[in-house]
mmCIF file of N, CA and C in Angstrom:
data_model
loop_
_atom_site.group_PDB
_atom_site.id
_atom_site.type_symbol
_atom_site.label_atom_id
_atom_site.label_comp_id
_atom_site.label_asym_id
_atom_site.label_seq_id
_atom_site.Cartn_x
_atom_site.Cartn_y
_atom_site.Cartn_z
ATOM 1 N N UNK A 1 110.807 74.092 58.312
ATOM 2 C CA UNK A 1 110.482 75.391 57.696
ATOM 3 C C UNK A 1 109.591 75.201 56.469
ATOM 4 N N UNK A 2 108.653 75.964 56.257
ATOM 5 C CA UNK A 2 107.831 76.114 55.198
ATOM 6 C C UNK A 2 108.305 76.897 54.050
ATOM 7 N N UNK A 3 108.153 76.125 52.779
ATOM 8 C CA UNK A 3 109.110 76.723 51.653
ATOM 9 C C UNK A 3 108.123 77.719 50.769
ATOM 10 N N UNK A 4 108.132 78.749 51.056
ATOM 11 C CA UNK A 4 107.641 79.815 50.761
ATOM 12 C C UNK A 4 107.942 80.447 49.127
ATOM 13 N N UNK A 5 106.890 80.839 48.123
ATOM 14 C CA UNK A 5 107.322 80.865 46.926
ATOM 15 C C UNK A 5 106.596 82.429 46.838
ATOM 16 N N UNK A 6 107.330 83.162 45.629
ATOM 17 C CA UNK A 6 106.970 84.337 44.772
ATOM 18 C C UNK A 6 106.097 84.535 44.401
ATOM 19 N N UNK A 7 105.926 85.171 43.507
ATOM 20 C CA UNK A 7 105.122 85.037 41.991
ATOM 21 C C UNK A 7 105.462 83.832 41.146
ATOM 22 N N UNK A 8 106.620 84.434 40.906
ATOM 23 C CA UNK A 8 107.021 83.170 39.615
ATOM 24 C C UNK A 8 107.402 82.195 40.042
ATOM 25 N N UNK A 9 106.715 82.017 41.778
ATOM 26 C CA UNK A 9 106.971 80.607 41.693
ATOM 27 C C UNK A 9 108.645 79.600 42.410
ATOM 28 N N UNK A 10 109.482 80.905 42.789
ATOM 29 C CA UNK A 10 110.770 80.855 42.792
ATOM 30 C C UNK A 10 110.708 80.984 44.281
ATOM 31 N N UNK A 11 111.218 80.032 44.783
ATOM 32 C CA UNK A 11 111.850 79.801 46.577
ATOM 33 C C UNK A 11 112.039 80.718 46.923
ATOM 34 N N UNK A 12 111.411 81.564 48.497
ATOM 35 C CA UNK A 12 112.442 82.630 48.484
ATOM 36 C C UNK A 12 113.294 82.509 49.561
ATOM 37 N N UNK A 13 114.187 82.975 49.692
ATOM 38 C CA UNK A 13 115.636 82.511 50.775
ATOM 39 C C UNK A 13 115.895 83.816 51.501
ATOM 40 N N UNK A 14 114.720 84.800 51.398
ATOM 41 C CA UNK A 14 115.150 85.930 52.756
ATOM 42 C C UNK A 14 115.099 85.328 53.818
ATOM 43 N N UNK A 15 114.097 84.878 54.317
ATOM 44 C CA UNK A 15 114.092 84.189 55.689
ATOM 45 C C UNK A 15 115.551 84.339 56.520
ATOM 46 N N UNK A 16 115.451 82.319 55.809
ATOM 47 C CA UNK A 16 117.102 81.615 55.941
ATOM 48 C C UNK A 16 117.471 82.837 55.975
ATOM 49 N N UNK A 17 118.119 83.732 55.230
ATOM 50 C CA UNK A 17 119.324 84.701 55.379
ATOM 51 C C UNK A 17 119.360 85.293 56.250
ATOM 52 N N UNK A 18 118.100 86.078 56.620
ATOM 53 C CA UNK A 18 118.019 87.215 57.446
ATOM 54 C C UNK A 18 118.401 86.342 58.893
ATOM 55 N N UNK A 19 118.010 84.962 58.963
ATOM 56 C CA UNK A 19 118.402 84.098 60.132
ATOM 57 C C UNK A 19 119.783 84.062 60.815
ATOM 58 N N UNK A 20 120.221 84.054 59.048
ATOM 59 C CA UNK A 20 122.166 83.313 59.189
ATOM 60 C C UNK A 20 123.137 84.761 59.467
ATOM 61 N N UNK A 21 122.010 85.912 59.348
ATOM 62 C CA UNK A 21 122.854 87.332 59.177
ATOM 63 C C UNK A 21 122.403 87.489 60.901
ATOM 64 N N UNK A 22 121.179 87.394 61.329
ATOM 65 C CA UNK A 22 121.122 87.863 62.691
ATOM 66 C C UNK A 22 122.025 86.407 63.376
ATOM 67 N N UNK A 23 122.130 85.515 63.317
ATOM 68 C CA UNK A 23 123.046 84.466 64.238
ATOM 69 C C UNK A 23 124.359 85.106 64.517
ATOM 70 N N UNK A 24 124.831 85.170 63.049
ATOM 71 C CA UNK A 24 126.476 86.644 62.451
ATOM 72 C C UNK A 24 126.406 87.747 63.605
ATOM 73 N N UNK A 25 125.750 88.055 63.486
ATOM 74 C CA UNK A 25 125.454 89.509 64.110
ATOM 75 C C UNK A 25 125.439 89.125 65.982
ATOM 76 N N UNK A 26 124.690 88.054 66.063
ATOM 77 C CA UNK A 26 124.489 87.715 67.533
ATOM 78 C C UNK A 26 126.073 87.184 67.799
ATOM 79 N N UNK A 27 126.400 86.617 67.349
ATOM 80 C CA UNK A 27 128.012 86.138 67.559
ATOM 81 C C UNK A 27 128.923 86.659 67.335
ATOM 82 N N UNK A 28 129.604 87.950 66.750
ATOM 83 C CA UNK A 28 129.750 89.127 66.279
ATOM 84 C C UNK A 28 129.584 89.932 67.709
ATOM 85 N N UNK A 29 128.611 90.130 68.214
ATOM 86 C CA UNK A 29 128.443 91.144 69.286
ATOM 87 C C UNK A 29 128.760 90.603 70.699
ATOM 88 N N UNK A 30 128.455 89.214 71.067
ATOM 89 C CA UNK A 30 128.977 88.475 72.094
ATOM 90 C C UNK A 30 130.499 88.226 71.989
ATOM 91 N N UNK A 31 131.002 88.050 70.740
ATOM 92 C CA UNK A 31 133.016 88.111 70.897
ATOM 93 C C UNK A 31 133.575 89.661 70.698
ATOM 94 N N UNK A 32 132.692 90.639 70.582
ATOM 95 C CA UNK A 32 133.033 92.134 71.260
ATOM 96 C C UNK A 32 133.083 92.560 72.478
ATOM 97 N N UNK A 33 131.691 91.822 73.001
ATOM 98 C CA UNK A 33 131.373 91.953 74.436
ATOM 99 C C UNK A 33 132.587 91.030 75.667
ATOM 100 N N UNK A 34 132.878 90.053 74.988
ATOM 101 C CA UNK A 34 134.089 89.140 75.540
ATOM 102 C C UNK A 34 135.146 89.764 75.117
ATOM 103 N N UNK A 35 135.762 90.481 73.976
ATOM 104 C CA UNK A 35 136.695 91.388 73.723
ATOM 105 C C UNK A 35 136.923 92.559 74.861
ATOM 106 N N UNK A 36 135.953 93.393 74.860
ATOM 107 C CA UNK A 36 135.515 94.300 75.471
ATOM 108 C C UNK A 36 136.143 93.993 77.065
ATOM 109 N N UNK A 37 135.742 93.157 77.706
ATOM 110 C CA UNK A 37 135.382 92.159 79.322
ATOM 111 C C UNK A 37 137.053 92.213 79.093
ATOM 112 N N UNK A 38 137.645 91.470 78.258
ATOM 113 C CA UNK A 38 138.662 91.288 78.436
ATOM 114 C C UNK A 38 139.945 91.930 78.772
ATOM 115 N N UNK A 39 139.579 93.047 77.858
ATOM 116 C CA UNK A 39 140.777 93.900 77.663
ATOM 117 C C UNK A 39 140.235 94.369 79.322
ATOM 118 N N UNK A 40 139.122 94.972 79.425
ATOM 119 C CA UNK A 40 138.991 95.468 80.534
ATOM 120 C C UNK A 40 139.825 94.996 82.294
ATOM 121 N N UNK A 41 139.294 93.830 82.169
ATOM 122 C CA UNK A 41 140.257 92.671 83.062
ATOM 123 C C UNK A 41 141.994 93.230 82.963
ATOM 124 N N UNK A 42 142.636 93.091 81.799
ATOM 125 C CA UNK A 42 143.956 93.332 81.798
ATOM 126 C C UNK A 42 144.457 94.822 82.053
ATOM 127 N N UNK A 43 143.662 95.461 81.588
ATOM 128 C CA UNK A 43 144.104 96.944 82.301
ATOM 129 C C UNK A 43 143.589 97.449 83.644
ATOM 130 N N UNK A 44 143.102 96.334 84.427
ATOM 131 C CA UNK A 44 142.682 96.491 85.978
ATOM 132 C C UNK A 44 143.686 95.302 86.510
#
């Protein structure tokens, strides 16, 4: 990754984050979707 700076010069770390929040989010929605599957299964 290319370390990307401000104005003043200061690292900025949206990137990374916005990365580590959509991974959250992607894994987050796949153990709903397996939640979801599941329960479904037991009440059939």
């Amino acid at each position: 990754m290319k370390k990307k700076t401000n104005k003043n010069g200061n690292l900025k770390k949206v990137k990374k984050d916005q990365k580590e929040k959509n991974k959250k989010r992607k894994r987050l929605k796949e153990k709903s979707k397996k939640n979801e599957n599941g329960k479904g299964r037991e009440e059939e």
